Amino acid sequence: MKIIAVADIHGKQYRMNQLLENIGKHKPDLVVICGDITQFGPKDMAKVLLDQIPVDTMAIPGNIDTEDVIEGIEESKAMNLHLKKIKWKGETFVGIGGSNPLPFRTRISYSEDELREELENLIEKNCILVTHVPPYGVQDRVFFGKHAGSRVLRDIIEEFKPKLHLCGHIHENPGFSKLGDTVVVNCTIARGNGGALIKINNKGDIRVEMLLD
């Protein structure tokens, strides 16, 4: 299976054009959008962007997306993965959008307790977890090396051991790392990044290639 994962389009058509170019080049089976599709909405913008993608797509909202963006995902060709579990071609995808509470303007957020409650009702071992925010201490460095990820999310990953975790949100720290048995990929498309190409073979081995702008 080949997946192209991106986050943080923020309503910019040039970032969507970049994604479409990579889809044409790499021919993925699936595209996963890890939130912040728009810049504070509206839902019609989310639909317009998502409907351009010519392959199967799953999407969640980010913290900058407005609540109606969830409706825009539902109305688009994409599968809405927010607060859902989707079985697709032998893999289980689990998703939750938004972020942990932040000190600046945001629209969709969950307290750490709310995040735990929502995910514990969905997640299962060896799934593919899709969130907007990264886990604390993994691909989540912002200014001065400060970590901005979710501590609860890290705990859940360490407990349930998904095979792959796709996220974005932190524009400054794209890339991939291991958290125990889980491959964590920050696939932000901001700041000259092109997201990530993930290949999963029949044995479940995962290879990640970060794509350039």
Tab-separated table of C-alpha atoms in Angstrom:
chain	number	residue	atom	x	y	z
A	1	MET	CA	0.000	0.000	0.000
A	2	LYS	CA	1.202	3.504	-0.832
A	3	ILE	CA	-0.086	6.493	1.115
A	4	ILE	CA	0.618	10.175	0.603
A	5	ALA	CA	-0.039	12.066	3.827
A	6	VAL	CA	-0.137	15.836	4.202
A	7	ALA	CA	-1.302	18.369	6.768
A	8	ASP	CA	-1.632	22.149	7.020
A	9	ILE	CA	-2.865	23.120	3.571
A	10	HIS	CA	-4.488	26.166	5.238
A	11	GLY	CA	-6.675	26.901	2.214
A	12	LYS	CA	-3.760	27.560	-0.117
A	13	GLN	CA	-4.289	26.329	-3.669
A	14	TYR	CA	-0.555	26.240	-4.396
A	15	ARG	CA	-0.138	23.669	-1.632
A	16	MET	CA	-2.964	21.642	-3.141
A	17	ASN	CA	-1.273	21.887	-6.546
A	18	GLN	CA	1.889	20.511	-4.970
A	19	LEU	CA	-0.079	17.583	-3.536
A	20	LEU	CA	-1.715	16.903	-6.899
A	21	GLU	CA	1.697	16.895	-8.571
A	22	ASN	CA	2.987	14.338	-6.060
A	23	ILE	CA	-0.110	12.191	-6.553
A	24	GLY	CA	0.558	12.148	-10.294
A	25	LYS	CA	4.210	11.273	-9.734
A	26	HIS	CA	3.916	8.613	-7.011
A	27	LYS	CA	0.417	7.190	-7.750
A	28	PRO	CA	-0.635	6.418	-4.168
A	29	ASP	CA	-3.497	4.121	-3.260
A	30	LEU	CA	-4.681	6.590	-0.640
A	31	VAL	CA	-4.237	10.207	0.417
A	32	VAL	CA	-4.588	11.153	4.094
A	33	ILE	CA	-5.153	14.787	5.088
A	34	CYS	CA	-4.173	15.363	8.725
A	35	GLY	CA	-6.056	18.584	9.384
A	36	ASP	CA	-5.909	22.347	8.870
A	37	ILE	CA	-7.425	21.991	5.440
A	38	THR	CA	-8.663	25.601	5.563
A	39	GLN	CA	-7.716	28.867	7.224
A	40	PHE	CA	-10.660	29.304	9.625
A	41	GLY	CA	-13.124	27.734	7.150
A	42	PRO	CA	-15.543	27.835	5.528
A	43	LYS	CA	-16.790	24.336	4.834
A	44	ASP	CA	-17.126	25.059	1.108
A	45	MET	CA	-13.381	25.667	0.914
A	46	ALA	CA	-12.716	22.245	2.413
A	47	LYS	CA	-15.013	20.612	-0.123
A	48	VAL	CA	-13.470	22.473	-3.058
A	49	LEU	CA	-9.957	21.424	-2.022
A	50	LEU	CA	-10.766	17.811	-1.193
A	51	ASP	CA	-12.800	17.260	-4.352
A	52	GLN	CA	-9.697	17.959	-6.441
A	53	ILE	CA	-7.962	14.807	-5.188
A	54	PRO	CA	-8.299	12.043	-7.806
A	55	VAL	CA	-7.726	9.024	-5.518
A	56	ASP	CA	-9.346	7.663	-2.353
A	57	THR	CA	-8.874	10.157	0.471
A	58	MET	CA	-9.400	10.278	4.231
A	59	ALA	CA	-9.435	13.584	6.094
A	60	ILE	CA	-9.745	15.063	9.557
A	61	PRO	CA	-10.068	18.735	10.600
A	62	GLY	CA	-7.297	20.642	12.355
A	63	ASN	CA	-7.427	23.200	15.131
A	64	ILE	CA	-7.627	26.102	12.642
A	65	ASP	CA	-10.533	24.527	10.757
A	66	THR	CA	-13.978	25.638	11.908
A	67	GLU	CA	-16.600	23.145	13.079
A	68	ASP	CA	-18.430	23.386	9.747
A	69	VAL	CA	-15.316	22.079	7.978
A	70	ILE	CA	-16.332	18.675	9.346
A	71	GLU	CA	-19.529	19.041	7.293
A	72	GLY	CA	-17.415	20.060	4.296
A	73	ILE	CA	-15.430	16.826	4.587
A	74	GLU	CA	-18.667	14.841	4.792
A	75	GLU	CA	-20.028	16.574	1.694
A	76	SER	CA	-16.812	16.052	-0.286
A	77	LYS	CA	-15.529	12.939	-2.058
A	78	ALA	CA	-13.219	12.274	0.889
A	79	MET	CA	-13.965	9.903	3.768
A	80	ASN	CA	-14.425	11.734	7.056
A	81	LEU	CA	-12.153	9.998	9.592
A	82	HIS	CA	-12.817	12.427	12.464
A	83	LEU	CA	-13.896	10.472	15.572
A	84	LYS	CA	-14.238	7.362	13.429
A	85	LYS	CA	-12.689	3.996	12.679
A	86	ILE	CA	-12.547	2.991	9.015
A	87	LYS	CA	-11.516	-0.400	7.641
A	88	TRP	CA	-9.851	0.096	4.244
A	89	LYS	CA	-8.044	-2.528	2.171
A	90	GLY	CA	-7.095	-4.632	5.145
A	91	GLU	CA	-5.952	-1.753	7.356
A	92	THR	CA	-7.775	-0.070	10.239
A	93	PHE	CA	-7.614	3.734	10.323
A	94	VAL	CA	-8.562	5.666	13.469
A	95	GLY	CA	-8.847	9.448	13.442
A	96	ILE	CA	-9.422	12.495	15.607
A	97	GLY	CA	-8.938	16.090	14.500
A	98	GLY	CA	-8.376	19.329	16.376
A	99	SER	CA	-5.594	19.809	18.912
A	100	ASN	CA	-4.858	20.085	22.575
A	101	PRO	CA	-5.731	23.543	23.994
A	102	LEU	CA	-3.404	26.307	22.804
A	103	PRO	CA	-2.636	29.862	23.987
A	104	PHE	CA	-3.613	31.362	20.618
A	105	ARG	CA	-6.730	31.502	18.465
A	106	THR	CA	-8.021	28.032	17.649
A	107	ARG	CA	-11.363	26.496	16.699
A	108	ILE	CA	-11.397	22.725	17.336
A	109	SER	CA	-9.621	21.522	20.455
A	110	TYR	CA	-9.884	18.833	23.113
A	111	SER	CA	-8.607	18.743	26.644
A	112	GLU	CA	-6.188	15.928	27.367
A	113	ASP	CA	-8.949	14.087	29.275
A	114	GLU	CA	-11.368	14.473	26.363
A	115	LEU	CA	-8.724	13.247	23.920
A	116	ARG	CA	-8.097	10.168	26.050
A	117	GLU	CA	-11.797	9.361	26.304
A	118	GLU	CA	-12.424	9.737	22.571
A	119	LEU	CA	-9.387	7.740	21.465
A	120	GLU	CA	-9.744	4.916	23.965
A	121	ASN	CA	-13.182	4.213	22.467
A	122	LEU	CA	-11.705	3.899	18.969
A	123	ILE	CA	-8.065	2.863	18.942
A	124	GLU	CA	-6.811	-0.687	18.564
A	125	LYS	CA	-3.384	-2.278	18.402
A	126	ASN	CA	-1.603	-2.211	15.036
A	127	CYS	CA	-3.971	0.364	13.522
A	128	ILE	CA	-3.030	3.483	11.564
A	129	LEU	CA	-3.721	6.454	13.820
A	130	VAL	CA	-4.443	9.832	12.225
A	131	THR	CA	-4.447	12.993	14.342
A	132	HIS	CA	-3.665	16.639	13.766
A	133	VAL	CA	-1.426	17.080	16.788
A	134	PRO	CA	1.734	14.968	17.307
A	135	PRO	CA	2.567	13.116	20.515
A	136	TYR	CA	4.638	14.959	23.097
A	137	GLY	CA	8.350	14.740	22.397
A	138	VAL	CA	8.085	13.305	18.872
A	139	GLN	CA	8.230	15.571	15.780
A	140	ASP	CA	6.721	18.359	17.891
A	141	ARG	CA	9.561	20.848	18.403
A	142	VAL	CA	8.709	24.530	18.008
A	143	PHE	CA	10.796	27.618	18.820
A	144	PHE	CA	13.831	27.122	21.091
A	145	GLY	CA	13.306	23.344	20.946
A	146	LYS	CA	10.140	23.471	23.049
A	147	HIS	CA	7.819	20.475	22.711
A	148	ALA	CA	4.184	21.223	21.838
A	149	GLY	CA	2.629	17.781	21.392
A	150	SER	CA	0.042	15.953	23.465
A	151	ARG	CA	1.188	13.986	26.515
A	152	VAL	CA	-1.990	11.906	26.565
A	153	LEU	CA	-1.562	11.045	22.907
A	154	ARG	CA	1.946	9.823	23.656
A	155	ASP	CA	0.611	7.660	26.498
A	156	ILE	CA	-2.045	6.160	24.241
A	157	ILE	CA	0.456	5.361	21.496
A	158	GLU	CA	2.781	3.699	23.989
A	159	GLU	CA	-0.121	1.655	25.390
A	160	PHE	CA	-1.953	0.613	22.198
A	161	LYS	CA	1.017	0.522	19.804
A	162	PRO	CA	-0.479	1.570	16.453
A	163	LYS	CA	1.824	0.590	13.593
A	164	LEU	CA	1.748	4.094	12.115
A	165	HIS	CA	0.792	7.533	13.385
A	166	LEU	CA	0.183	10.331	10.874
A	167	CYS	CA	0.021	13.916	12.152
A	168	GLY	CA	0.940	17.511	11.329
A	169	HIS	CA	0.216	20.788	13.159
A	170	ILE	CA	3.853	21.612	14.015
A	171	HIS	CA	5.151	23.351	10.883
A	172	GLU	CA	8.700	23.566	12.238
A	173	ASN	CA	9.338	19.825	12.708
A	174	PRO	CA	8.371	17.706	9.670
A	175	GLY	CA	9.829	14.227	9.456
A	176	PHE	CA	9.450	10.813	11.026
A	177	SER	CA	10.625	9.021	14.170
A	178	LYS	CA	9.911	5.876	16.160
A	179	LEU	CA	7.950	5.955	19.409
A	180	GLY	CA	8.364	2.431	20.684
A	181	ASP	CA	6.927	0.208	17.942
A	182	THR	CA	5.081	3.071	16.230
A	183	VAL	CA	6.347	5.053	13.243
A	184	VAL	CA	5.311	8.676	13.816
A	185	VAL	CA	5.182	10.911	10.722
A	186	ASN	CA	4.711	14.672	10.891
A	187	CYS	CA	3.570	15.247	7.311
A	188	THR	CA	3.073	19.016	7.397
A	189	ILE	CA	3.123	20.558	3.938
A	190	ALA	CA	3.981	24.016	5.274
A	191	ARG	CA	7.339	25.805	5.044
A	192	GLY	CA	8.504	24.214	1.807
A	193	ASN	CA	7.686	20.644	2.750
A	194	GLY	CA	5.749	18.270	0.520
A	195	GLY	CA	4.272	15.832	3.015
A	196	ALA	CA	5.212	12.168	3.206
A	197	LEU	CA	5.090	9.062	1.047
A	198	ILE	CA	4.517	5.938	3.136
A	199	LYS	CA	4.870	2.400	1.786
A	200	ILE	CA	3.549	-0.607	3.728
A	201	ASN	CA	4.433	-4.022	2.323
A	202	ASN	CA	2.618	-7.342	2.787
A	203	LYS	CA	4.703	-8.107	5.884
A	204	GLY	CA	3.674	-4.830	7.495
A	205	ASP	CA	7.081	-3.202	7.075
A	206	ILE	CA	6.849	0.599	6.796
A	207	ARG	CA	9.086	2.864	4.724
A	208	VAL	CA	8.753	6.663	4.822
A	209	GLU	CA	10.044	9.219	2.351
A	210	MET	CA	9.623	12.922	3.048
A	211	LEU	CA	8.612	14.786	-0.087
A	212	LEU	CA	10.026	18.171	-1.026
A	213	ASP	CA	8.210	21.220	-2.317
